[in-house]
PDB file of C-alpha atoms in Angstrom:
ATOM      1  CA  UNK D   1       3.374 -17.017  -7.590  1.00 53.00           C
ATOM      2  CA  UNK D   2       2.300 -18.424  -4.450  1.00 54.00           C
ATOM      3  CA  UNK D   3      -0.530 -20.839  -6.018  1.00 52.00           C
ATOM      4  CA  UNK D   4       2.565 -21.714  -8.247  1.00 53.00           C
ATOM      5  CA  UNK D   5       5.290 -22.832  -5.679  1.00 55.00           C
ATOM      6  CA  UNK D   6       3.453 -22.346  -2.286  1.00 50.00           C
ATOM      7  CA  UNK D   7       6.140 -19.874  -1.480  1.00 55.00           C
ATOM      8  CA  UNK D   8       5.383 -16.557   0.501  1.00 55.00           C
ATOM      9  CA  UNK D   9       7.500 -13.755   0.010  1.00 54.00           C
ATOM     10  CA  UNK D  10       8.442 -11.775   3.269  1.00 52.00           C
ATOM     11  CA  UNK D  11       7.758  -7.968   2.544  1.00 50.00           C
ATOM     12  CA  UNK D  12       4.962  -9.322   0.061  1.00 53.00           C
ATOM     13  CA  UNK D  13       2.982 -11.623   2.492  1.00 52.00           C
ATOM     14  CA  UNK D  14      -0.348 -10.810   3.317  1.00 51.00           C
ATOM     15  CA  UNK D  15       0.297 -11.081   6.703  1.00 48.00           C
ATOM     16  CA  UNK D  16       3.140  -8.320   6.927  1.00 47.00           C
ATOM     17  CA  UNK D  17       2.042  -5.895   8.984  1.00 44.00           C
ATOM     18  CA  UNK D  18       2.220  -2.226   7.453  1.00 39.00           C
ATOM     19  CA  UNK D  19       1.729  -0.196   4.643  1.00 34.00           C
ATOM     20  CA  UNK D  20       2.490  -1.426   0.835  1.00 36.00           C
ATOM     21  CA  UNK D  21       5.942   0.509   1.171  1.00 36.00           C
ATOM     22  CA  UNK D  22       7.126  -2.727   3.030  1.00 33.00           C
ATOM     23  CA  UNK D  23       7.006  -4.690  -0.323  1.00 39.00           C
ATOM     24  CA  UNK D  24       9.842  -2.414  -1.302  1.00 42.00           C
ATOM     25  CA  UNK D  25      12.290  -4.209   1.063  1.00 46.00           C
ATOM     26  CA  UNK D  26      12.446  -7.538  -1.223  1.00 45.00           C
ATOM     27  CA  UNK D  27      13.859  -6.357  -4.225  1.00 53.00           C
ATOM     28  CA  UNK D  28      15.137  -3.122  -3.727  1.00 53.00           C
ATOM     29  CA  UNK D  29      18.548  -4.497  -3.238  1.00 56.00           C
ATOM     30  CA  UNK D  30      18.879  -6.313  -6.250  1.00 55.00           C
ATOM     31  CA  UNK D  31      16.477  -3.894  -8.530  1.00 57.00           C
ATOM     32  CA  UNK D  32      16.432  -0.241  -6.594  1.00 54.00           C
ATOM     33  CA  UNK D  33      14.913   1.538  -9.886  1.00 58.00           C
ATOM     34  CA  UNK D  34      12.052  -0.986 -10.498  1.00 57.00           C
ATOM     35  CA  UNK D  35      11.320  -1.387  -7.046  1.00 54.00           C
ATOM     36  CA  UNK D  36      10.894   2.249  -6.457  1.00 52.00           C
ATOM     37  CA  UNK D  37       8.809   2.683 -10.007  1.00 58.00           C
ATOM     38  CA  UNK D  38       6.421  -0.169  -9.173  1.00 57.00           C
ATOM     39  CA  UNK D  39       5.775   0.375  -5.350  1.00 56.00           C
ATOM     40  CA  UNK D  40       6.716   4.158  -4.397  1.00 56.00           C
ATOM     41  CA  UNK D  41       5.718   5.702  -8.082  1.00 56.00           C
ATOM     42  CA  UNK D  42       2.778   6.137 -10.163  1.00 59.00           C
ATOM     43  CA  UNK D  43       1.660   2.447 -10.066  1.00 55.00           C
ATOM     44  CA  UNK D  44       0.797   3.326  -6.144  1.00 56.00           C
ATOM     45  CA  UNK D  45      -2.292   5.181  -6.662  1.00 58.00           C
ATOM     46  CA  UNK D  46      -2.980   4.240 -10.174  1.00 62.00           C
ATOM     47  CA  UNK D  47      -2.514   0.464  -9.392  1.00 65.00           C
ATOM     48  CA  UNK D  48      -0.984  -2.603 -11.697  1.00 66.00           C
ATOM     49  CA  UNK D  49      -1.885  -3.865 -15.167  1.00 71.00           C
ATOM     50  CA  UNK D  50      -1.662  -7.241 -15.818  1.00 74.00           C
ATOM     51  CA  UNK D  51       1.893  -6.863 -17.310  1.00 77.00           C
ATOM     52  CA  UNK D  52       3.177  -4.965 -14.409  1.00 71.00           C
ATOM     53  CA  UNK D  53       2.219  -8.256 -12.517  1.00 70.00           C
ATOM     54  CA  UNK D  54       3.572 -11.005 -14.943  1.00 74.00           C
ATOM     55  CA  UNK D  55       6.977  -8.702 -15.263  1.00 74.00           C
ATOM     56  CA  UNK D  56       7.226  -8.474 -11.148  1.00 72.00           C
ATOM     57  CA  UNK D  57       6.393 -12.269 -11.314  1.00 71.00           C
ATOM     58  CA  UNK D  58       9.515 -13.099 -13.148  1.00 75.00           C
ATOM     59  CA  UNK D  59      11.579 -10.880 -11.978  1.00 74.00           C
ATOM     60  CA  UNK D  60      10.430 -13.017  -8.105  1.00 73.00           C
ATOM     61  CA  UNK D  61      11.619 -16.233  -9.828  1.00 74.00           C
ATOM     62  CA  UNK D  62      14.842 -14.711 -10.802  1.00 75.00           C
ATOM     63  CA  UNK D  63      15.335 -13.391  -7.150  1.00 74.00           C
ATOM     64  CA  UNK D  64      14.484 -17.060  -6.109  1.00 74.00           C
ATOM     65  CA  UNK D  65      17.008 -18.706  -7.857  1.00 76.00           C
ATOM     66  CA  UNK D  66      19.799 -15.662  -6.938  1.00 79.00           C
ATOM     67  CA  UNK D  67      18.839 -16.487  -3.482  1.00 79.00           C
ATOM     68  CA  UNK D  68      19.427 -19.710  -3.912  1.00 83.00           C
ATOM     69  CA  UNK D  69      22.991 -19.174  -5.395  1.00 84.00           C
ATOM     70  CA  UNK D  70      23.547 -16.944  -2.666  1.00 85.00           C
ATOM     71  CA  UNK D  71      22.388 -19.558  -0.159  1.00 84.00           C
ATOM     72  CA  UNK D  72      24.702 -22.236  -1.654  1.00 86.00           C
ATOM     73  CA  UNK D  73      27.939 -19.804  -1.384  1.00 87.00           C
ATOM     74  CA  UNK D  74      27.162 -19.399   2.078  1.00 86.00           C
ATOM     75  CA  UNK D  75      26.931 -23.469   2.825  1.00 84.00           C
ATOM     76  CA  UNK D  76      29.943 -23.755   0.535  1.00 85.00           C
ATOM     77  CA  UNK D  77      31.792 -21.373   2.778  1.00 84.00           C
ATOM     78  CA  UNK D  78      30.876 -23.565   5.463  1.00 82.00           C
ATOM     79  CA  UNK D  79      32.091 -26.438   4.682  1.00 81.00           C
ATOM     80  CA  UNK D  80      35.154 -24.790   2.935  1.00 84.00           C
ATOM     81  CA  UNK D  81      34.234 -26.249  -0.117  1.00 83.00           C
ATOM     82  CA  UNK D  82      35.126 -23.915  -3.580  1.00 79.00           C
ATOM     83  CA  UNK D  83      32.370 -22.721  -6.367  1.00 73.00           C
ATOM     84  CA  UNK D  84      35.082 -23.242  -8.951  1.00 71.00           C
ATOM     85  CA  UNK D  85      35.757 -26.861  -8.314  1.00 73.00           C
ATOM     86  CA  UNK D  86      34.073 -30.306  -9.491  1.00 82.00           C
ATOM     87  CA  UNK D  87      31.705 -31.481  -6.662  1.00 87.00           C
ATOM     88  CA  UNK D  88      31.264 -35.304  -6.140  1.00 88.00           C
ATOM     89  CA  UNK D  89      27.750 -36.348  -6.034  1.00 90.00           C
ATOM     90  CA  UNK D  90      27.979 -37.455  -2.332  1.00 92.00           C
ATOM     91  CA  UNK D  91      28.974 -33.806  -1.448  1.00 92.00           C
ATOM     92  CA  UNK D  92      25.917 -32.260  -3.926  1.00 92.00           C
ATOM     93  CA  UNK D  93      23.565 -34.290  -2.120  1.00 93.00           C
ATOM     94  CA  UNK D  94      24.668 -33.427   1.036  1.00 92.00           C
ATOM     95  CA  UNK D  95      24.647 -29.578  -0.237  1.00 93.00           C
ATOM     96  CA  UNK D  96      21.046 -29.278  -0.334  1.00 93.00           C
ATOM     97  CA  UNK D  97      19.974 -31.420   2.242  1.00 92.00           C
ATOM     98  CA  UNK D  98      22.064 -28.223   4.244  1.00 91.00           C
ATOM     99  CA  UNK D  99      20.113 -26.000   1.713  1.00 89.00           C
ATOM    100  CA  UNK D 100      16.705 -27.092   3.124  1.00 88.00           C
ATOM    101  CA  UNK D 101      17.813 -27.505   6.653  1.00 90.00           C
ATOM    102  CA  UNK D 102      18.537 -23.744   6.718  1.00 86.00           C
ATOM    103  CA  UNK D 103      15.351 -22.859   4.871  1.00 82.00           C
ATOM    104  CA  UNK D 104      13.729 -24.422   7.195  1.00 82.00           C
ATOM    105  CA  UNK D 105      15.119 -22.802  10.064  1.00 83.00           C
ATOM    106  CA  UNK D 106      15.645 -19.590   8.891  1.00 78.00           C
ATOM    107  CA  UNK D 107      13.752 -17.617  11.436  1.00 73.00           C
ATOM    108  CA  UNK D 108      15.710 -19.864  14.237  1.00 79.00           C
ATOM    109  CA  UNK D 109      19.197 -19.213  14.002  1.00 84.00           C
ATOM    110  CA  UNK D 110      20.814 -20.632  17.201  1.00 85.00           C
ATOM    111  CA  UNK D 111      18.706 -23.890  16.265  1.00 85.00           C
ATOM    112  CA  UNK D 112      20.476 -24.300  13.014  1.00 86.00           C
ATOM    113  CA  UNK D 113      23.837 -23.470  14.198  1.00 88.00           C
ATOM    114  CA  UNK D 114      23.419 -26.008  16.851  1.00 90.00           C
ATOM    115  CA  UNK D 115      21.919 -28.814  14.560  1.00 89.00           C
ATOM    116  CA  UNK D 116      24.744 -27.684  11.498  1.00 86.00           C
ATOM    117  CA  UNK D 117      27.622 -28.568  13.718  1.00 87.00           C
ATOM    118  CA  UNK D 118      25.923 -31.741  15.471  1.00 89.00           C
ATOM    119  CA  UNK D 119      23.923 -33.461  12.066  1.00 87.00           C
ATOM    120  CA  UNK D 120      23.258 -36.582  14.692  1.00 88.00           C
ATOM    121  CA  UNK D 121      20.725 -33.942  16.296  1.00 87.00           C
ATOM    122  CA  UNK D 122      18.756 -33.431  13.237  1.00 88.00           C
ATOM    123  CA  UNK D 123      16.285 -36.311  13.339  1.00 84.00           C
ATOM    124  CA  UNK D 124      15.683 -36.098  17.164  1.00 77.00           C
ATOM    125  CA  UNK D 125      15.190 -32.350  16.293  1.00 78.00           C
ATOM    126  CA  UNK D 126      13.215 -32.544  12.762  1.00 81.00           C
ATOM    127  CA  UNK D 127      11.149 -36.124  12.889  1.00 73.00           C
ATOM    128  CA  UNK D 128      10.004 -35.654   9.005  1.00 79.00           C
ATOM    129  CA  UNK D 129      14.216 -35.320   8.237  1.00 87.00           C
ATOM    130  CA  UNK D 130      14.380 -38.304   5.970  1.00 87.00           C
ATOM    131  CA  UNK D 131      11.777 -37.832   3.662  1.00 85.00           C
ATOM    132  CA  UNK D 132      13.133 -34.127   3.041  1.00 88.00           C
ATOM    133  CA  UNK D 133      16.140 -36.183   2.796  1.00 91.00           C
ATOM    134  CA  UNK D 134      14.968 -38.263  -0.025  1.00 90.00           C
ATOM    135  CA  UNK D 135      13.178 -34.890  -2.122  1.00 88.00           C
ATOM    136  CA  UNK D 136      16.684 -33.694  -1.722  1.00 91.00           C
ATOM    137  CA  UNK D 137      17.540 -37.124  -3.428  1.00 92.00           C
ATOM    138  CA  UNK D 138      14.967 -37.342  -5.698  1.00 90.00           C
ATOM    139  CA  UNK D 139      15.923 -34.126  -7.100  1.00 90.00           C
ATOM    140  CA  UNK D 140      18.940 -34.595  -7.952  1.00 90.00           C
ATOM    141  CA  UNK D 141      18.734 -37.961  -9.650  1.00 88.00           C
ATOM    142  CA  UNK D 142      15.798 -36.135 -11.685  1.00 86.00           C
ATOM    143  CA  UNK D 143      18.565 -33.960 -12.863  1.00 85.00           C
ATOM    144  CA  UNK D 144      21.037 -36.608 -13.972  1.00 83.00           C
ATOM    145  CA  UNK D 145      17.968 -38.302 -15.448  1.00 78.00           C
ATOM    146  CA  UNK D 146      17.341 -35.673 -17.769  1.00 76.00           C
ATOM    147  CA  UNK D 147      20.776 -34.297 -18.112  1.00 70.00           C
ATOM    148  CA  UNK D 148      20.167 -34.665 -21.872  1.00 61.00           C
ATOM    149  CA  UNK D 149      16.999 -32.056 -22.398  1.00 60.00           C
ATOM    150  CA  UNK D 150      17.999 -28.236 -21.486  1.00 55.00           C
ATOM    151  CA  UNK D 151      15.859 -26.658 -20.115  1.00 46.00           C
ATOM    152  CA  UNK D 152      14.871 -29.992 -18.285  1.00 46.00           C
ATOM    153  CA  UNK D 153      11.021 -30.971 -17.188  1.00 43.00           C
ATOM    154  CA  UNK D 154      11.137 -32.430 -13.757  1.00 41.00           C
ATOM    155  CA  UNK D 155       7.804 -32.910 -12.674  1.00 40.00           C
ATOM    156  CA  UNK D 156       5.897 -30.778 -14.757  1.00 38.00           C
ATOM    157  CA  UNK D 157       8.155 -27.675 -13.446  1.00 45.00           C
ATOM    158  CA  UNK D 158      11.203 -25.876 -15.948  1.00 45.00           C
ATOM    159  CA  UNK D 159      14.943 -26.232 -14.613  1.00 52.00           C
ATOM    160  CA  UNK D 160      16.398 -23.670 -16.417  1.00 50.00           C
ATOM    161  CA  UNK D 161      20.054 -22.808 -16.306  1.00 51.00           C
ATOM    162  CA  UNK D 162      23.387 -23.794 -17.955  1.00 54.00           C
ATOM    163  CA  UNK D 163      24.564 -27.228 -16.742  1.00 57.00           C
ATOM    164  CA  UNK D 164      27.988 -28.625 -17.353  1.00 63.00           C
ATOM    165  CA  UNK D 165      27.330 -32.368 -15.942  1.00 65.00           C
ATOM    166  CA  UNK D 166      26.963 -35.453 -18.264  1.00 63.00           C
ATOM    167  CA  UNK D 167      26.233 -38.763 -17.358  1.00 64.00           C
ATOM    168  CA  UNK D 168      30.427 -39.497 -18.121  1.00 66.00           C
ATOM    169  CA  UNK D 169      31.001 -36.815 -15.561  1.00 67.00           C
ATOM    170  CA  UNK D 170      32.602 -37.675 -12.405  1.00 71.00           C
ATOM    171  CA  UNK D 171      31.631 -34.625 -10.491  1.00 82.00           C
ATOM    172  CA  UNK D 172      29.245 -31.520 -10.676  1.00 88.00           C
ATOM    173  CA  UNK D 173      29.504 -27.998 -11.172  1.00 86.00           C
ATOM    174  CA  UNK D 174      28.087 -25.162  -8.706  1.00 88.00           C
ATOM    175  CA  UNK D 175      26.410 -23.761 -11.392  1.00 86.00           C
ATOM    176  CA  UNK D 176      24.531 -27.217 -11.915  1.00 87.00           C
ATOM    177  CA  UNK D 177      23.896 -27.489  -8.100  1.00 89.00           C
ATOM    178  CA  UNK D 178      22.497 -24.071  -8.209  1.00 88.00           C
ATOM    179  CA  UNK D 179      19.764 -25.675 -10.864  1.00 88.00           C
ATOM    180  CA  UNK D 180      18.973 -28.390  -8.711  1.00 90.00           C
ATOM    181  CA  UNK D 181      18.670 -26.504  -5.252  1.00 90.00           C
ATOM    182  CA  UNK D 182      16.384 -23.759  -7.118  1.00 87.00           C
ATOM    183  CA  UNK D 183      14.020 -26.747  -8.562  1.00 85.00           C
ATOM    184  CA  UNK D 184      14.247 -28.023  -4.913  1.00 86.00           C
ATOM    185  CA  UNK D 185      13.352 -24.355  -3.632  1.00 84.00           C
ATOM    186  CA  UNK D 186      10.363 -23.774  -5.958  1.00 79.00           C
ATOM    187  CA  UNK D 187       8.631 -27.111  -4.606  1.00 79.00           C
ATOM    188  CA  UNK D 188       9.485 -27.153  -1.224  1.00 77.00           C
ATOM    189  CA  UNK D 189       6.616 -25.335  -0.602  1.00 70.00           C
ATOM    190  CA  UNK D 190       4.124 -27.955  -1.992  1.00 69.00           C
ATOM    191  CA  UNK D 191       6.059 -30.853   0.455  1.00 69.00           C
ATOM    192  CA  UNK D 192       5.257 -28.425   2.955  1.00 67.00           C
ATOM    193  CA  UNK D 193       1.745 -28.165   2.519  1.00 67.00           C
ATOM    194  CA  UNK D 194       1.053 -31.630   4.365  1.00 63.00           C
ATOM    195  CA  UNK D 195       3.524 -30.817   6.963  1.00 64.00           C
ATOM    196  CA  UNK D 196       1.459 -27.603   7.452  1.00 68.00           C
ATOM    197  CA  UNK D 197      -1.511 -29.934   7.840  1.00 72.00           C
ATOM    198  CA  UNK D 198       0.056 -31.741  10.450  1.00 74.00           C
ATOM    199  CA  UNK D 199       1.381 -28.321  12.617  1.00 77.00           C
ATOM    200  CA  UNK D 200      -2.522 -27.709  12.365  1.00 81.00           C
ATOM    201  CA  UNK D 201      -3.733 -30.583  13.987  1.00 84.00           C
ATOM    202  CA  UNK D 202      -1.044 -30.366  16.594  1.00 85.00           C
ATOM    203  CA  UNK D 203      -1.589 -26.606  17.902  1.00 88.00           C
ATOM    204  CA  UNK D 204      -5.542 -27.072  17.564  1.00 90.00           C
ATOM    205  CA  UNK D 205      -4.639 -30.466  20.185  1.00 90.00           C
ATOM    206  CA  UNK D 206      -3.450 -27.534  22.102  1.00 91.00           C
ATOM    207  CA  UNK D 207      -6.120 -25.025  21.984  1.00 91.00           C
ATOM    208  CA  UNK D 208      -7.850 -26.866  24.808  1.00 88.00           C
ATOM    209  CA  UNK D 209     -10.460 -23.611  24.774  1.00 89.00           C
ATOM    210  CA  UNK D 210     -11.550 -23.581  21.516  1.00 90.00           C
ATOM    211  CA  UNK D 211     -10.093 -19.558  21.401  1.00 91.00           C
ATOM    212  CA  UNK D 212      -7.991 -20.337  18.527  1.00 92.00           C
ATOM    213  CA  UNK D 213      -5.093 -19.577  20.238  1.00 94.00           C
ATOM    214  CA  UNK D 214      -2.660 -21.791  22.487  1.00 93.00           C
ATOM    215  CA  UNK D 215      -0.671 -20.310  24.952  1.00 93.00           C
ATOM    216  CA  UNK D 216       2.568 -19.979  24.564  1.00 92.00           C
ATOM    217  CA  UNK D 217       4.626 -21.444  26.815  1.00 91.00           C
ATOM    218  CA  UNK D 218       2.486 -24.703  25.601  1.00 91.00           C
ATOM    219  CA  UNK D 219       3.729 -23.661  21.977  1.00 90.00           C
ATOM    220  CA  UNK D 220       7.278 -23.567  23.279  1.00 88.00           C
ATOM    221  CA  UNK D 221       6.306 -27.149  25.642  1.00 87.00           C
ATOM    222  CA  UNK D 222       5.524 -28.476  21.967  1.00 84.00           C
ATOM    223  CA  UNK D 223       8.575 -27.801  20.805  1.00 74.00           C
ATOM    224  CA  UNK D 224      10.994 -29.153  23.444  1.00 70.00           C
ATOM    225  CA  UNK D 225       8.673 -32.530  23.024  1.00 73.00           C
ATOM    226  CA  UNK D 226       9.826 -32.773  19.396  1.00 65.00           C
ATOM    227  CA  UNK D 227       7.304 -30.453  17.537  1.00 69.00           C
ATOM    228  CA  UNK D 228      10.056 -28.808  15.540  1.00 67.00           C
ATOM    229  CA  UNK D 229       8.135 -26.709  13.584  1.00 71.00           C
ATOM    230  CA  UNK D 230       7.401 -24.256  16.624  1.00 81.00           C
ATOM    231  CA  UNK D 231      10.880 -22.724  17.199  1.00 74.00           C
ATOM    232  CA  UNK D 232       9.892 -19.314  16.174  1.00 80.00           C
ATOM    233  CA  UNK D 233      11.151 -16.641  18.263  1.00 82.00           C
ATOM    234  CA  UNK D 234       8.548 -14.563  20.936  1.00 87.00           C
ATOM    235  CA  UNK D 235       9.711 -11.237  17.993  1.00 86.00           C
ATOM    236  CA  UNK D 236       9.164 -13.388  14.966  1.00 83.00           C
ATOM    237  CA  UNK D 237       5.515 -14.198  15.826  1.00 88.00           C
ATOM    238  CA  UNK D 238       4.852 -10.889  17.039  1.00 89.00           C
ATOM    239  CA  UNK D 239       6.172  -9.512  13.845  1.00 84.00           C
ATOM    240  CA  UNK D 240       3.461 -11.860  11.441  1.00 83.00           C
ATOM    241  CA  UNK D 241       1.309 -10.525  13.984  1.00 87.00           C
ATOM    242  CA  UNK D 242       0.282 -14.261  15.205  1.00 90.00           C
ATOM    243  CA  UNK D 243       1.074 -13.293  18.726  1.00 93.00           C
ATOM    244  CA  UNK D 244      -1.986 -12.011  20.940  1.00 94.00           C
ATOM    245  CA  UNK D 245      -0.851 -10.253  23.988  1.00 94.00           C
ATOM    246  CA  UNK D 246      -4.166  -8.281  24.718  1.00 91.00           C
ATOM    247  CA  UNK D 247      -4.767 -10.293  28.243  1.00 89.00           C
ATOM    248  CA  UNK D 248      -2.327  -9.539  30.952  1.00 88.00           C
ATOM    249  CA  UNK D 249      -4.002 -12.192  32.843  1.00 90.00           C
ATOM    250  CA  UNK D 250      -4.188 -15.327  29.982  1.00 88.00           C
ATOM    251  CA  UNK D 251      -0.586 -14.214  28.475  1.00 92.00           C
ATOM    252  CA  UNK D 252       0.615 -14.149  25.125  1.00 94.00           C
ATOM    253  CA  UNK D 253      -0.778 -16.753  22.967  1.00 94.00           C
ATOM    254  CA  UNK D 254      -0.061 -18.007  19.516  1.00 93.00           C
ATOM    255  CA  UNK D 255      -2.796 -17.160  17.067  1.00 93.00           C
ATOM    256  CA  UNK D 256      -3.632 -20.102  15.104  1.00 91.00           C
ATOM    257  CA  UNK D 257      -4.953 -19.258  11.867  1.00 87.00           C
ATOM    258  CA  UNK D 258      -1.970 -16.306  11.515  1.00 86.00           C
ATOM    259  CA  UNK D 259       0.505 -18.364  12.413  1.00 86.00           C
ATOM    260  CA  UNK D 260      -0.480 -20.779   9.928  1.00 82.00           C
ATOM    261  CA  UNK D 261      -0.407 -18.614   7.474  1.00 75.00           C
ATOM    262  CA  UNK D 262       2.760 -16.812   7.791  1.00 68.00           C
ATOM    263  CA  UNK D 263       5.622 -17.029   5.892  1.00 50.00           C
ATOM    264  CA  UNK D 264       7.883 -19.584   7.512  1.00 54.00           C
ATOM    265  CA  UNK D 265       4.676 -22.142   7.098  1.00 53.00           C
TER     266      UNK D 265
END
């Protein structure tokens, strides 16, 4: 799944710090009895065949695209727009751009609120904002380009669903935004990979003692220069465990290499 989409799923992430009993907490909402069978029952101790893993790994892509829907009610409640109503292409397009801006700052909350409510923000705050502008873009005129084929190939990926537009159309419906956002979702991780590349090179700039770790107060300097990636809260990188705070005298300091490969990155 992750070589696949270059998504990480919290509760699943190699990183998470506890016992396998955490894996639980991603789909025990929306599948209690399978959850409990695969991670809590016999499969436990006696570990998973290789259709116990392609069954979990579709049941993942149907949790992706459910957040997604879920994700896109809560933007849509926003904005006071409603599900059951045609949706100009202007106001799709500027649906997931919102999509991705709160993926992106998911673990910083007051951030997004801030940067929702004053848009003029976002490219002071986010300096790679229009190119995820333009995937957003891209996206979606890949769907009206092959509005014809269901499901659609965009880029060597499936986006499967029921659509209702047509090129004759004059609007969209949520169901076909929620086709286009979970496309968007599934390769957002791969855009991401070069922006990961770049967070890299900018906390190693700041490891000025080769330790592998950068302070963090610099980490949080970064960020009010216009490194927007580093917004992650003191608890947030203590919980991916990329937060050293074993020297009272050097401080807490960002580990590198976990914080790289957390979640959120």
């Amino acid at each position: 799944f992750m070589d696949s989409y270059m998504l990480s799923i919290e509760g699943l992430d190699p990183m998470q710090k506890g016992n396998a009993s955490l894996a639980v907490s991603l789909i025990e909402e929306h599948a209690p009895n399978y959850a409990h069978s695969m991670f809590e029952g016999e499969h436990r101790k006696a570990g998973f065949s290789l259709e116990d893993v392609v069954a979990t790994v579709i049941l993942l892509e149907q949790l992706v695209a459910e957040n997604v829907h879920d994700s896109l009610s809560t933007v849509m409640h926003h904005f006071r727009l409603q599900s059951q109503l045609g949706l100009d292409r202007a106001v799709v397009l500027h649906l997931l751009e919102e999509s991705l801006l709160a993926m992106l700052l998911h673990d910083a909350p007051a951030v997004y609120d801030i940067l929702r409510t004053n848009r003029s923000l976002i490219s002071g705050y986010i300096q790679a904002w229009d190119d995820i502008k333009g995937l957003a873009s891209s996206h979606l005129a890949a769907f009206e380009h092959f509005a014809h084929r269901s499901p659609m190939e965009v880029d060597g990926s499936k986006m499967c669903g029921t659509k209702t537009w047509h090129p004759l159309a004059s609007s969209f419906a949520f169901d076909d935004v929620v086709i286009i956002a979970t496309s968007l979702t599934k390769s957002f991780g791969s855009y991401m990979q070069g922006e990961c590349s770049s967070a890299k090179a900018s906390l190693m700039a700041l490891d000025t003692d080769g330790s592998g770790r950068v302070k963090l107060s610099k980490f949080y300097e970064a960020a009010l220069d216009g490194e927007w990636r580093f917004s992650e809260s003191k608890e947030y990188l203590k919980e991916i465990g990329a937060l050293d705070e074993s020297s009272s005298w050097r401080g807490p300091r960002v580990i590198i290499a976990n914080y790289l490969q957390a979640a959120n990155n």
